[in-house]
Amino acid sequence: MWGTMKHDSLWRGTLIVAFAIGAGWIGYMGWPLNGLITRAAEQSNSPNSSAAPAVVQDLNCPGNDKHALMCRLVNEYRAKHGLKPVQLDGSVTREAQYWSDQLNRQNACWFLYHDSNYHARMRARFPGRRFRENAACSGSTGGGAKLILHIWIDSSGHRENILTPEWKTIGVGVTQNIWVIDFTN
């Protein structure tokens, strides 16, 4: 009996240590299976560490927030397809942010839909311009801009919106895990 209890106790201890190491790894590196969540670069306070990598500057997507990051990712994807970059626009971002906020207030992550007043609202704000919208939610994965971009790329209609050559400006709205992009010409 003592041998069994000792073996069970050792097994439980080993399992707890393995679980703690795995949880620590996932917390540090992100969930390994989806490969889309990446760890942000961290700057060490150590005197012999090298400087943190500089943020890629894109004059079309100024800033270091989530809006600018998504704009840069969209421009990188467009460049791979020979398209000109879009510029992050404050007025268009306010419209995208409005809808992201509305979806979040309605807890709409699992049943996203487009605003029935979208076309009327956008025509009133941007007369004479064309526009399209992408909306997505990362759910409980905690994924950020890269995950959402991949979700859109995997959808033919959303990918077409990203790769429409005539777009000149982009607005990005993000509230928690709900992302909205509005494209305009």
Coordinates of C-alpha atoms in Angstrom, one line a residue:
M1 CA 0.0 0.0 0.0
W2 CA 2.8 2.5 0.9
G3 CA 4.4 1.8 -2.5
T4 CA 1.2 2.6 -4.4
M5 CA 0.6 5.8 -2.4
K6 CA 4.2 6.9 -2.9
H7 CA 3.9 6.2 -6.6
D8 CA 0.6 8.1 -6.9
S9 CA 2.0 11.0 -5.0
L10 CA 5.1 11.1 -7.2
W11 CA 2.9 10.8 -10.3
R12 CA 0.6 13.7 -9.2
G13 CA 3.7 15.9 -8.4
T14 CA 5.2 15.2 -11.8
L15 CA 1.8 16.0 -13.5
I16 CA 1.5 19.2 -11.6
V17 CA 5.0 20.3 -12.5
A18 CA 4.4 19.4 -16.2
F19 CA 1.1 21.3 -16.2
A20 CA 2.7 24.4 -14.6
I21 CA 5.5 24.3 -17.2
G22 CA 3.0 24.0 -20.0
A23 CA 0.8 26.8 -18.7
G24 CA 3.8 29.0 -18.3
W25 CA 4.9 28.3 -21.8
I26 CA 1.5 29.0 -23.3
G27 CA 1.3 32.2 -21.2
Y28 CA 4.7 33.3 -22.5
M29 CA 4.6 32.2 -26.1
G30 CA 0.8 31.9 -26.8
W31 CA -1.2 28.9 -27.8
P32 CA 1.2 26.8 -30.0
L33 CA -1.5 25.2 -32.2
N34 CA -2.9 28.1 -34.0
G35 CA 0.5 29.7 -34.8
L36 CA -1.1 33.1 -35.2
I37 CA -0.7 34.6 -31.8
T38 CA 2.8 35.9 -31.3
R39 CA 4.6 37.3 -28.3
A40 CA 5.3 41.0 -28.5
A41 CA 8.9 42.0 -28.3
E42 CA 10.0 42.8 -24.8
Q43 CA 12.7 45.2 -23.8
S44 CA 15.0 43.9 -21.0
N45 CA 16.3 46.2 -18.3
S46 CA 19.6 44.3 -18.4
P47 CA 22.5 46.6 -19.1
N48 CA 24.1 44.1 -21.7
S49 CA 20.9 43.5 -23.6
S50 CA 20.5 44.8 -27.2
A51 CA 18.1 47.5 -28.0
A52 CA 14.5 46.5 -28.7
P53 CA 13.7 46.2 -32.4
A54 CA 12.3 49.4 -33.8
V55 CA 8.6 49.5 -34.8
V56 CA 8.3 49.5 -38.6
Q57 CA 7.3 53.0 -39.6
D58 CA 4.6 53.3 -42.3
L59 CA 3.7 56.9 -43.1
N60 CA 0.3 55.6 -44.2
C61 CA -0.4 54.0 -40.8
P62 CA 1.0 56.3 -38.1
G63 CA 1.1 55.2 -34.5
N64 CA 1.8 52.1 -32.5
D65 CA -1.8 51.2 -31.5
K66 CA -4.0 48.3 -32.7
H67 CA -5.5 50.5 -35.5
A68 CA -2.1 51.3 -37.0
L69 CA -1.0 47.7 -36.6
M70 CA -4.0 46.4 -38.6
C71 CA -3.4 49.1 -41.2
R72 CA 0.2 48.0 -41.6
L73 CA -0.8 44.3 -41.9
V74 CA -3.4 45.2 -44.5
N75 CA -0.8 47.2 -46.5
E76 CA 1.8 44.3 -46.3
Y77 CA -0.9 41.9 -47.7
R78 CA -1.8 44.4 -50.4
A79 CA 1.8 44.9 -51.4
K80 CA 2.3 41.1 -51.8
H81 CA -0.5 41.4 -54.4
G82 CA 1.0 44.4 -56.2
L83 CA -1.5 46.9 -54.8
K84 CA -0.9 50.4 -53.4
P85 CA -1.2 51.0 -49.7
V86 CA -4.2 52.4 -48.0
Q87 CA -3.9 55.3 -45.5
L88 CA -5.4 55.2 -42.0
D89 CA -8.0 57.9 -41.9
G90 CA -9.4 59.3 -38.6
S91 CA -12.9 60.0 -39.9
V92 CA -13.2 56.5 -41.4
T93 CA -11.7 55.0 -38.2
R94 CA -14.5 56.8 -36.1
E95 CA -17.1 55.0 -38.3
A96 CA -15.4 51.6 -37.9
Q97 CA -14.9 52.2 -34.2
Y98 CA -18.6 53.1 -33.8
W99 CA -19.7 49.8 -35.2
S100 CA -17.1 47.8 -33.3
D101 CA -18.4 49.5 -30.1
Q102 CA -22.0 48.7 -31.0
L103 CA -21.3 45.0 -31.6
N104 CA -19.4 44.8 -28.4
R105 CA -22.3 46.4 -26.4
Q106 CA -24.6 43.8 -27.9
N107 CA -22.2 40.9 -27.0
A108 CA -22.3 40.1 -30.7
C109 CA -19.0 38.2 -31.0
W110 CA -20.7 34.9 -31.9
F111 CA -23.3 36.4 -34.3
L112 CA -21.7 39.3 -36.0
Y113 CA -23.7 41.2 -38.5
H114 CA -23.5 44.4 -40.5
D115 CA -25.3 47.6 -39.5
S116 CA -28.5 47.9 -41.5
N117 CA -27.8 51.7 -41.6
Y118 CA -24.2 51.2 -42.8
H119 CA -24.7 52.4 -46.4
A120 CA -26.9 55.4 -45.4
R121 CA -24.5 56.4 -42.6
M122 CA -21.4 56.1 -44.8
R123 CA -23.0 57.9 -47.8
A124 CA -23.9 60.8 -45.4
R125 CA -20.4 61.0 -44.0
F126 CA -18.5 60.4 -47.2
P127 CA -20.6 61.6 -50.2
G128 CA -19.5 60.3 -53.6
R129 CA -17.2 57.7 -52.1
R130 CA -17.5 53.9 -52.3
F131 CA -17.0 51.8 -49.2
R132 CA -16.9 48.3 -47.9
E133 CA -16.7 46.8 -44.4
N134 CA -15.1 43.7 -42.8
A135 CA -16.0 42.7 -39.3
A136 CA -14.7 39.7 -37.3
C137 CA -14.3 38.5 -33.8
S138 CA -11.4 36.6 -32.3
G139 CA -13.6 34.9 -29.8
S140 CA -12.0 33.6 -26.7
T141 CA -8.6 32.9 -28.4
G142 CA -7.2 36.3 -27.4
G143 CA -5.8 36.6 -31.0
G144 CA -5.0 40.1 -32.2
A145 CA -4.7 41.8 -35.6
K146 CA -2.7 39.0 -37.3
L147 CA -5.4 36.4 -36.4
I148 CA -8.2 38.6 -37.6
L149 CA -6.4 39.4 -40.9
H150 CA -6.0 35.7 -41.5
I151 CA -9.7 35.1 -40.8
W152 CA -10.5 37.8 -43.4
I153 CA -8.0 36.4 -45.9
D154 CA -9.5 33.0 -45.6
S155 CA -12.9 34.4 -46.6
S156 CA -13.3 35.2 -50.3
G157 CA -15.6 38.2 -49.8
H158 CA -13.5 39.7 -47.0
R159 CA -10.3 39.1 -49.0
E160 CA -11.8 40.8 -52.0
N161 CA -12.5 43.8 -49.9
I162 CA -8.9 44.0 -48.7
L163 CA -7.6 43.5 -52.3
T164 CA -9.9 46.0 -54.1
P165 CA -7.4 48.3 -56.0
E166 CA -9.4 51.5 -55.8
W167 CA -9.3 51.8 -51.9
K168 CA -7.3 54.7 -50.7
T169 CA -8.2 55.0 -47.1
I170 CA -9.0 52.6 -44.2
G171 CA -10.6 53.0 -40.9
V172 CA -10.0 50.4 -38.1
G173 CA -12.3 49.9 -35.1
V174 CA -11.4 47.5 -32.3
T175 CA -13.3 46.9 -29.1
Q176 CA -12.0 44.0 -27.0
N177 CA -12.0 41.1 -29.5
I178 CA -14.3 42.7 -32.2
W179 CA -12.5 44.2 -35.2
V180 CA -14.1 46.3 -37.9
I181 CA -12.4 47.7 -41.0
D182 CA -14.0 50.2 -43.4
F183 CA -12.4 50.8 -46.8
T184 CA -13.1 53.8 -48.9
N185 CA -11.9 55.3 -52.2

